[in-house]
Short mmCIF file of C-alpha atoms in Angstrom, two decimals:
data_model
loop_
_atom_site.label_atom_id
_atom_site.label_comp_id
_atom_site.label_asym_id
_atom_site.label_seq_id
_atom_site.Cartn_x
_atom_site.Cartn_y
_atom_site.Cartn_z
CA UNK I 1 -10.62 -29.79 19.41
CA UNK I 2 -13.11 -28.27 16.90
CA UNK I 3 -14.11 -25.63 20.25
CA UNK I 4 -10.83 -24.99 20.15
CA UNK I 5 -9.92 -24.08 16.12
CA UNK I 6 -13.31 -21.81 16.47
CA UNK I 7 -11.96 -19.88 19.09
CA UNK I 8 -8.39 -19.38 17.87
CA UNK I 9 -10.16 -18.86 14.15
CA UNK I 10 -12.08 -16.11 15.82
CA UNK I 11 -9.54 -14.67 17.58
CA UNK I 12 -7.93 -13.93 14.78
CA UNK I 13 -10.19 -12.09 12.55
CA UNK I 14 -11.24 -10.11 15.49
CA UNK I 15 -7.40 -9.19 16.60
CA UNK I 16 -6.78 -8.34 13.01
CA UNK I 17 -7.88 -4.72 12.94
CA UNK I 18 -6.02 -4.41 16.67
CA UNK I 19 -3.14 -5.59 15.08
CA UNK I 20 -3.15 -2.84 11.89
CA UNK I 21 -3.58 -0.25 14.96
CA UNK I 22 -1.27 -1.87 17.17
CA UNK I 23 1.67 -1.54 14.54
CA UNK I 24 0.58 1.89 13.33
CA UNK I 25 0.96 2.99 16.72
CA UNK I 26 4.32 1.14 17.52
CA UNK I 27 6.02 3.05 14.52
CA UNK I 28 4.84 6.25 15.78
CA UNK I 29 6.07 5.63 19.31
CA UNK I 30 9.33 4.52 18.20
CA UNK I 31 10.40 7.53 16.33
CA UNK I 32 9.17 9.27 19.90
CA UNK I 33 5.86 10.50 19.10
CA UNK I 34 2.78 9.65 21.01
CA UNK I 35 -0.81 8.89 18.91
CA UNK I 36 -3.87 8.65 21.14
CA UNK I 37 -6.51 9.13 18.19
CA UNK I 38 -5.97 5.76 16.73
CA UNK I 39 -9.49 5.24 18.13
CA UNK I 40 -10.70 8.56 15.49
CA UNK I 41 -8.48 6.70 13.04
CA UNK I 42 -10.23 4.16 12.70
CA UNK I 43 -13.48 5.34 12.99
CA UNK I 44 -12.15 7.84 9.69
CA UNK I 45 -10.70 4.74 7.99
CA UNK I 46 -14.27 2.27 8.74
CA UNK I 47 -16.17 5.39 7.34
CA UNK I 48 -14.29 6.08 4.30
CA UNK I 49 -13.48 2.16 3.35
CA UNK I 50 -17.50 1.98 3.89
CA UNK I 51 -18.36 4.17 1.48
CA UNK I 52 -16.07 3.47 -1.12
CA UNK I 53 -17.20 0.05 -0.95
CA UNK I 54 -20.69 1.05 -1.20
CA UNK I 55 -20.03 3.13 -4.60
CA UNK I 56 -17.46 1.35 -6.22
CA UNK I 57 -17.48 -2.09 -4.90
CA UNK I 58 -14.03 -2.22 -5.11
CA UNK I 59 -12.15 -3.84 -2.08
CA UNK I 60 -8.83 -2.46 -3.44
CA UNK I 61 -10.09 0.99 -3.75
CA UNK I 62 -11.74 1.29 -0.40
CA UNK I 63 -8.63 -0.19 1.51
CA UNK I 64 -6.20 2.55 -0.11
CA UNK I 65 -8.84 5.21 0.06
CA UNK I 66 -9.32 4.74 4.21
CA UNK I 67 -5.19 4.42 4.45
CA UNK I 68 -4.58 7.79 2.83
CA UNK I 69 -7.81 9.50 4.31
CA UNK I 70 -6.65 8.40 7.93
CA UNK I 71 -3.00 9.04 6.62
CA UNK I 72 -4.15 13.18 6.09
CA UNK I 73 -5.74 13.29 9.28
CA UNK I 74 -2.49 11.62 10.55
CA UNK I 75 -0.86 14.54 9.17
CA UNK I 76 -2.69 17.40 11.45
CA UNK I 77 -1.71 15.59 14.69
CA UNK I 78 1.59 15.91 13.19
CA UNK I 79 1.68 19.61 12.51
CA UNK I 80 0.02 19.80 15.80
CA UNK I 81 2.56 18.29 18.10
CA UNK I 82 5.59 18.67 15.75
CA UNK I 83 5.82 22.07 13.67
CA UNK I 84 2.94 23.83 16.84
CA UNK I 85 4.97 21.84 19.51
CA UNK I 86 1.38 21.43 21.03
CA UNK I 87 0.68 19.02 23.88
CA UNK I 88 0.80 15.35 22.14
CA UNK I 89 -1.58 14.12 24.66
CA UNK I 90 -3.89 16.69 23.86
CA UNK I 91 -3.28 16.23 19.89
CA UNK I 92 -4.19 12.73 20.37
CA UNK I 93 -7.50 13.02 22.26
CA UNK I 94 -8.78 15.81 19.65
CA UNK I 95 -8.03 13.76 16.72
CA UNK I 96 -10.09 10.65 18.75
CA UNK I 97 -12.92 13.29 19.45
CA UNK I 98 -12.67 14.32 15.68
CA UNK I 99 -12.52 10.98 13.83
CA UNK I 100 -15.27 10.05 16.45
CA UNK I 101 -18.07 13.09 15.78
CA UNK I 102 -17.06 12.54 12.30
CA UNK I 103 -18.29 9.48 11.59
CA UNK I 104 -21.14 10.15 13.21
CA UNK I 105 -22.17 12.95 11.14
CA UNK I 106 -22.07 11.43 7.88
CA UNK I 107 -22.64 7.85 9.06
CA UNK I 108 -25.88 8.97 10.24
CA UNK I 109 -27.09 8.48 6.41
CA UNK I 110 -25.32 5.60 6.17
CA UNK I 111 -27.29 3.11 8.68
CA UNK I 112 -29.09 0.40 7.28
CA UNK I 113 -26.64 0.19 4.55
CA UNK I 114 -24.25 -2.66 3.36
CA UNK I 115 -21.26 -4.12 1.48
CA UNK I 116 -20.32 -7.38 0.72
CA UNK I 117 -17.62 -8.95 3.15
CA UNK I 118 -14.64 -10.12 2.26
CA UNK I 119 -14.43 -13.87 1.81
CA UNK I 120 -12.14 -16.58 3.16
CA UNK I 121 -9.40 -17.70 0.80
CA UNK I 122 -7.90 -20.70 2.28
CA UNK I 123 -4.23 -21.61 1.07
CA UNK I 124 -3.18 -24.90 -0.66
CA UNK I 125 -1.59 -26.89 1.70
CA UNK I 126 -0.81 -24.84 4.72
CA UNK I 127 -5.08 -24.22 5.27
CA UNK I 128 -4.40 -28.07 5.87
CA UNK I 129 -1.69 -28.05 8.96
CA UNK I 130 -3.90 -29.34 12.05
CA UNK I 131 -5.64 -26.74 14.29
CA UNK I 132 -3.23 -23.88 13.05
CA UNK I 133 -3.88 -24.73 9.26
CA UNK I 134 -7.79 -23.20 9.42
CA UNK I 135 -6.98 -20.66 12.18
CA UNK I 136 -3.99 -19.15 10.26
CA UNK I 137 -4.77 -20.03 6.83
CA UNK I 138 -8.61 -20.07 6.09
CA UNK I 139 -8.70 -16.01 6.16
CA UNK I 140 -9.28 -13.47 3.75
CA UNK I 141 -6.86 -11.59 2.31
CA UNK I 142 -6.67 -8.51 4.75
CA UNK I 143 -5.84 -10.84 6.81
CA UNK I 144 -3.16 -11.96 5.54
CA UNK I 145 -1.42 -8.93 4.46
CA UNK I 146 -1.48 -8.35 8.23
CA UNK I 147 1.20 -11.16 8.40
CA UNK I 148 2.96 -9.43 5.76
CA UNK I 149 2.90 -5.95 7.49
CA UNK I 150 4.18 -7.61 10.74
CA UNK I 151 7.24 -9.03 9.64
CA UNK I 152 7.87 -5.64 7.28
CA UNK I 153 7.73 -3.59 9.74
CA UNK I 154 9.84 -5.53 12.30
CA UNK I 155 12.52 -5.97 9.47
CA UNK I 156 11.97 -1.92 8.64
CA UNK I 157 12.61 -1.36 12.14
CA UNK I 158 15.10 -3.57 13.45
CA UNK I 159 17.15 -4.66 10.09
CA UNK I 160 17.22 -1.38 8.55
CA UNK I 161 18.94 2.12 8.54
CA UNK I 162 15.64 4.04 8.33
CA UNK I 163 14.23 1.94 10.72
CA UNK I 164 17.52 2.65 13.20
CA UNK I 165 17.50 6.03 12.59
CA UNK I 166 13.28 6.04 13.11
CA UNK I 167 14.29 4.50 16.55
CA UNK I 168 16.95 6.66 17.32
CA UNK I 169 14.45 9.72 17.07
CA UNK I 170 12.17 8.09 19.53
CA UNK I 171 15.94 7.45 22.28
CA UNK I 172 17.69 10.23 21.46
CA UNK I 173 16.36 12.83 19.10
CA UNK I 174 19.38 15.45 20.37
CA UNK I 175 22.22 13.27 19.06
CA UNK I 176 20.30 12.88 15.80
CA UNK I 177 19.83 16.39 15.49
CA UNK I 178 23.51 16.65 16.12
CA UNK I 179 24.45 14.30 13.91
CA UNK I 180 22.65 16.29 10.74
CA UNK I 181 19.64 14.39 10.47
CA UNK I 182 16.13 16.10 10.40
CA UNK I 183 14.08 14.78 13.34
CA UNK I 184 11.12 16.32 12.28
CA UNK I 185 11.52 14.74 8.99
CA UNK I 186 11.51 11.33 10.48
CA UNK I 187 8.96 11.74 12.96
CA UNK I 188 6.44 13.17 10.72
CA UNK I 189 7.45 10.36 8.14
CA UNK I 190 6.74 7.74 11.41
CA UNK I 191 3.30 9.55 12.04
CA UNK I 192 1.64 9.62 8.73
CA UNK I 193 3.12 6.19 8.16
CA UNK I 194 1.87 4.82 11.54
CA UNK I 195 -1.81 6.63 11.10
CA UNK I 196 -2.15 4.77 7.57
CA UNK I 197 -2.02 1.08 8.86
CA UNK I 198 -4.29 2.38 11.54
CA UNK I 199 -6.61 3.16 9.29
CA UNK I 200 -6.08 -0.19 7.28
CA UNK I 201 -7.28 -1.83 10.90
CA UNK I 202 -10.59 0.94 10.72
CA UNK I 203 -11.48 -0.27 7.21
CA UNK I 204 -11.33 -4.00 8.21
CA UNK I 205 -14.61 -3.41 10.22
CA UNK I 206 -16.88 -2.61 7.30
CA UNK I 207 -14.66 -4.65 4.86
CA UNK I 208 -14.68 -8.20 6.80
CA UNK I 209 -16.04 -7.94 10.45
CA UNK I 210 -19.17 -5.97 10.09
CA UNK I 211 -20.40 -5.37 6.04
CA UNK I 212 -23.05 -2.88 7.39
CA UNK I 213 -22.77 0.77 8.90
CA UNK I 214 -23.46 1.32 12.58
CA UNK I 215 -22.33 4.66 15.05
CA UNK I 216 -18.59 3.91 16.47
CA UNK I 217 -18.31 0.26 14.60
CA UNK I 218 -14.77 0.21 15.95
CA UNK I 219 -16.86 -0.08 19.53
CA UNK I 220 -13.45 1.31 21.09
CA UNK I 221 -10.38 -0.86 19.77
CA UNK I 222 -8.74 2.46 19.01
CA UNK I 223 -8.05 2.22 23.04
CA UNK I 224 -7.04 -0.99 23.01
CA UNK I 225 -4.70 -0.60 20.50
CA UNK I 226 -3.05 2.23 22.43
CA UNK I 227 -2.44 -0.20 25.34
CA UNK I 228 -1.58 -2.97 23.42
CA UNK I 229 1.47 -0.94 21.98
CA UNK I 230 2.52 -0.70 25.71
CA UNK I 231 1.95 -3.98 26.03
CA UNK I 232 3.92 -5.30 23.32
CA UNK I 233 6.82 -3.33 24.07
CA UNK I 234 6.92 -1.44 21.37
CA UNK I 235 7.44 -4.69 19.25
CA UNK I 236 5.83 -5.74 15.83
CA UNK I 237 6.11 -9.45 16.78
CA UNK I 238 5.00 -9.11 20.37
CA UNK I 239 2.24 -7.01 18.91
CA UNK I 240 1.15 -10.09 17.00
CA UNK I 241 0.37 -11.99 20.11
CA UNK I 242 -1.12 -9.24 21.78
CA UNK I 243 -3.63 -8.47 19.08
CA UNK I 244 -4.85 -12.07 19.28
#
């Protein structure tokens, strides 16, 4: 039984930064834009979270500092594919190639280094539920605002009208069009959006999994990511199981 709590403990923490990804790219997808750079988003997010954290010491700092840094890069493979109409496919593999050289080049001077990780924060009563009590709740914070972020954005999506009309630009972006409402707006909105929880799951690397620099620390969960979105179907809850 204990085997069994460390494994499902484990597979947690470790599906956590899939799961920031995962949603990031489910957004995107659903307002009919495809992101294959979530593995350069993270690598962006890890780098920048890292060295906030290294200067500041600031959790807080470092995790909205890697969302709005992976959130602006977000942004080019928006202008890219949306105001350039360039190839999304394309857009997608440059911003992986970027996010990916990038961190190399100024995590070069960064090896050797470290942070300290975030620490478990078990909560009062539910941290005591048999086998799921420690796997669910004996994490750290991060990882439970991933909880948070899945059942937001399945309620933004499914029980809302942005979230309708996010979906609708993904199904049937000519009747929205028709219908008044700016599909660029919405898809660029869905991008940026998406690209920011991606780089949330980057920044839990350096943050939680691994408190010291090393070249490509997201050791290609950007790609996973991509095909758990596919594998999920596009869903925030089915991306839950997924991830783990």
């Amino acid at each position: 039984m204990e085997f069994l709590v460390q494994i499902l403990f484990a597979a947690v923490g470790m599906g956590t930064p899939l799961l920031f990804a995962t949603l990031g790219g489910v957004i995107s997808e659903r307002a009919g834009v495809i992101n294959l750079g979530m593995e350069g988003l993270m690598l962006v997010g890890a780098l920048v979270a890292f060295v906030v954290m290294l200067n500041t010491g600031n959790y807080f700092y470092a995790l909205v500092a890697a969302s709005v840094a992976s959130g602006i890069v977000s942004m080019i493979h928006g202008l890219v594919c949306l105001m350039l109409r360039a190839s999304q496919i394309a857009s997608g593999l440059a911003l992986t190639f970027f996010g990916t050289g990038l961190s190399g080049l100024f995590g070069d001077k960064l090896t050797g280094e470290t942070v300290e990780p975030l620490i478990r924060v078990p909560i009062p009563l539910l941290s005591s539920i048999p086998i799921l009590g420690p796997v669910l709740f004996n994490q750290d914070l991060l990882v439970y605002f991933s909880y948070i972020c899945v059942v937001l954005s399945w309620w933004l999506l499914f029980k809302t009208r942005l979230g309708l009309n996010i979906r609708s630009m993904g199904e049937a972006p000519e009747v929205c069009d028709s219908l008044g409402l700016s599909v660029l707006k919405y898809r660029f909105f869905a991008v940026v959006g998406g690209g920011m929880l991606v780089g949330i799951g980057g920044a839990y690397f350096p943050l939680a999994l691994t408190p010291f620099w090393v070249d490509g620390i997201t050791a290609g969960r950007g790609w996973i990511a991509v095909a758990l979105v596919i594998f999920a179907f596009w869903e925030p809850l089915k991306a839950l199981g997924g991830a783990y």
